[in-house]
């Protein structure tokens, strides 16, 4: 099923009519729309950044990573690698210790 896209003028008209009547659900039913969608439109239109409204929803700012972001991720990656290596070593030591104290237990 294809999603139907409504233009900004239609959204404003429906929300204005709903605010005038005081019942968004009734207006949504008149136009054969989902009431939740009309309420979402009203929330979006009440925001200050109306110029960012698109036909379907609010545009998201695109995240562009910088060199600092990459450096921070590399540091975090190295830290996690060290932590993993320490835990693996600790696990191996505990396995060896368990084998020595309880030879009848075979841990693979």
PDB file of C-alpha atoms in Angstrom, residues 4-72:
ATOM      1  CA  UNK A   4      -0.235   9.198   0.662  1.00  0.00           C
ATOM      2  CA  UNK A   5       1.581  12.487   1.113  1.00  0.00           C
ATOM      3  CA  UNK A   6      -0.293  15.639   1.953  1.00  0.00           C
ATOM      4  CA  UNK A   7       0.966  19.107   1.153  1.00  0.00           C
ATOM      5  CA  UNK A   8       1.591  21.706   3.819  1.00  0.00           C
ATOM      6  CA  UNK A   9      -1.408  23.863   2.860  1.00  0.00           C
ATOM      7  CA  UNK A  10      -3.807  20.930   3.283  1.00  0.00           C
ATOM      8  CA  UNK A  11      -2.302  20.141   6.691  1.00  0.00           C
ATOM      9  CA  UNK A  12      -2.673  23.761   7.809  1.00  0.00           C
ATOM     10  CA  UNK A  13      -6.265  23.845   6.610  1.00  0.00           C
ATOM     11  CA  UNK A  14      -7.218  20.645   8.453  1.00  0.00           C
ATOM     12  CA  UNK A  15      -5.488  21.718  11.677  1.00  0.00           C
ATOM     13  CA  UNK A  16      -7.045  25.198  11.514  1.00  0.00           C
ATOM     14  CA  UNK A  17     -10.495  23.695  11.032  1.00  0.00           C
ATOM     15  CA  UNK A  18      -9.886  21.341  13.956  1.00  0.00           C
ATOM     16  CA  UNK A  19      -8.796  24.186  16.223  1.00  0.00           C
ATOM     17  CA  UNK A  20     -11.787  26.252  15.148  1.00  0.00           C
ATOM     18  CA  UNK A  21     -14.231  23.451  15.947  1.00  0.00           C
ATOM     19  CA  UNK A  22     -12.250  22.293  18.960  1.00  0.00           C
ATOM     20  CA  UNK A  23     -12.304  18.642  17.900  1.00  0.00           C
ATOM     21  CA  UNK A  24      -9.435  17.322  15.781  1.00  0.00           C
ATOM     22  CA  UNK A  25     -10.898  13.813  15.679  1.00  0.00           C
ATOM     23  CA  UNK A  26     -14.141  14.986  14.066  1.00  0.00           C
ATOM     24  CA  UNK A  27     -12.244  16.936  11.419  1.00  0.00           C
ATOM     25  CA  UNK A  28     -10.022  13.930  10.751  1.00  0.00           C
ATOM     26  CA  UNK A  29     -13.095  11.754  10.215  1.00  0.00           C
ATOM     27  CA  UNK A  30     -14.631  14.343   7.873  1.00  0.00           C
ATOM     28  CA  UNK A  31     -11.545  14.165   5.667  1.00  0.00           C
ATOM     29  CA  UNK A  32     -11.178  10.381   6.120  1.00  0.00           C
ATOM     30  CA  UNK A  33      -7.833  10.755   7.908  1.00  0.00           C
ATOM     31  CA  UNK A  34      -6.338   9.042  10.933  1.00  0.00           C
ATOM     32  CA  UNK A  35      -6.965  11.216  14.040  1.00  0.00           C
ATOM     33  CA  UNK A  36      -3.468  10.488  15.354  1.00  0.00           C
ATOM     34  CA  UNK A  37      -1.985  11.845  12.149  1.00  0.00           C
ATOM     35  CA  UNK A  38      -3.982  15.077  12.416  1.00  0.00           C
ATOM     36  CA  UNK A  39      -2.896  15.504  16.051  1.00  0.00           C
ATOM     37  CA  UNK A  40       0.723  14.993  14.967  1.00  0.00           C
ATOM     38  CA  UNK A  41       0.278  17.634  12.276  1.00  0.00           C
ATOM     39  CA  UNK A  42      -1.068  20.035  14.897  1.00  0.00           C
ATOM     40  CA  UNK A  43       1.975  19.439  17.112  1.00  0.00           C
ATOM     41  CA  UNK A  44       4.329  19.964  14.183  1.00  0.00           C
ATOM     42  CA  UNK A  45       2.575  23.141  13.074  1.00  0.00           C
ATOM     43  CA  UNK A  46       2.664  24.579  16.606  1.00  0.00           C
ATOM     44  CA  UNK A  47       6.448  24.450  16.578  1.00  0.00           C
ATOM     45  CA  UNK A  48       8.437  27.567  15.840  1.00  0.00           C
ATOM     46  CA  UNK A  49      10.367  26.042  12.911  1.00  0.00           C
ATOM     47  CA  UNK A  50       7.560  25.995  10.337  1.00  0.00           C
ATOM     48  CA  UNK A  51      10.001  26.718   7.538  1.00  0.00           C
ATOM     49  CA  UNK A  52      11.541  23.264   8.047  1.00  0.00           C
ATOM     50  CA  UNK A  53       8.255  21.423   7.506  1.00  0.00           C
ATOM     51  CA  UNK A  54       8.231  19.185   4.508  1.00  0.00           C
ATOM     52  CA  UNK A  55       5.287  17.502   2.860  1.00  0.00           C
ATOM     53  CA  UNK A  56       5.400  14.539   5.243  1.00  0.00           C
ATOM     54  CA  UNK A  57       7.265  15.506   8.401  1.00  0.00           C
ATOM     55  CA  UNK A  58       9.969  17.695   9.881  1.00  0.00           C
ATOM     56  CA  UNK A  59      13.383  17.479   8.247  1.00  0.00           C
ATOM     57  CA  UNK A  60      16.145  16.027  10.390  1.00  0.00           C
ATOM     58  CA  UNK A  61      19.472  17.798  10.510  1.00  0.00           C
ATOM     59  CA  UNK A  62      22.100  15.692   8.796  1.00  0.00           C
ATOM     60  CA  UNK A  63      24.969  14.610  11.048  1.00  0.00           C
ATOM     61  CA  UNK A  64      28.389  15.108   9.480  1.00  0.00           C
ATOM     62  CA  UNK A  65      31.198  13.531  11.517  1.00  0.00           C
ATOM     63  CA  UNK A  66      34.357  15.539  12.039  1.00  0.00           C
ATOM     64  CA  UNK A  67      37.951  14.446  12.623  1.00  0.00           C
ATOM     65  CA  UNK A  68      37.393  14.900  16.364  1.00  0.00           C
ATOM     66  CA  UNK A  69      34.466  12.488  16.233  1.00  0.00           C
ATOM     67  CA  UNK A  70      36.619   9.879  14.487  1.00  0.00           C
ATOM     68  CA  UNK A  71      39.421  10.359  17.020  1.00  0.00           C
ATOM     69  CA  UNK A  72      37.002   9.953  19.901  1.00  0.00           C
TER      70      UNK A  72
END
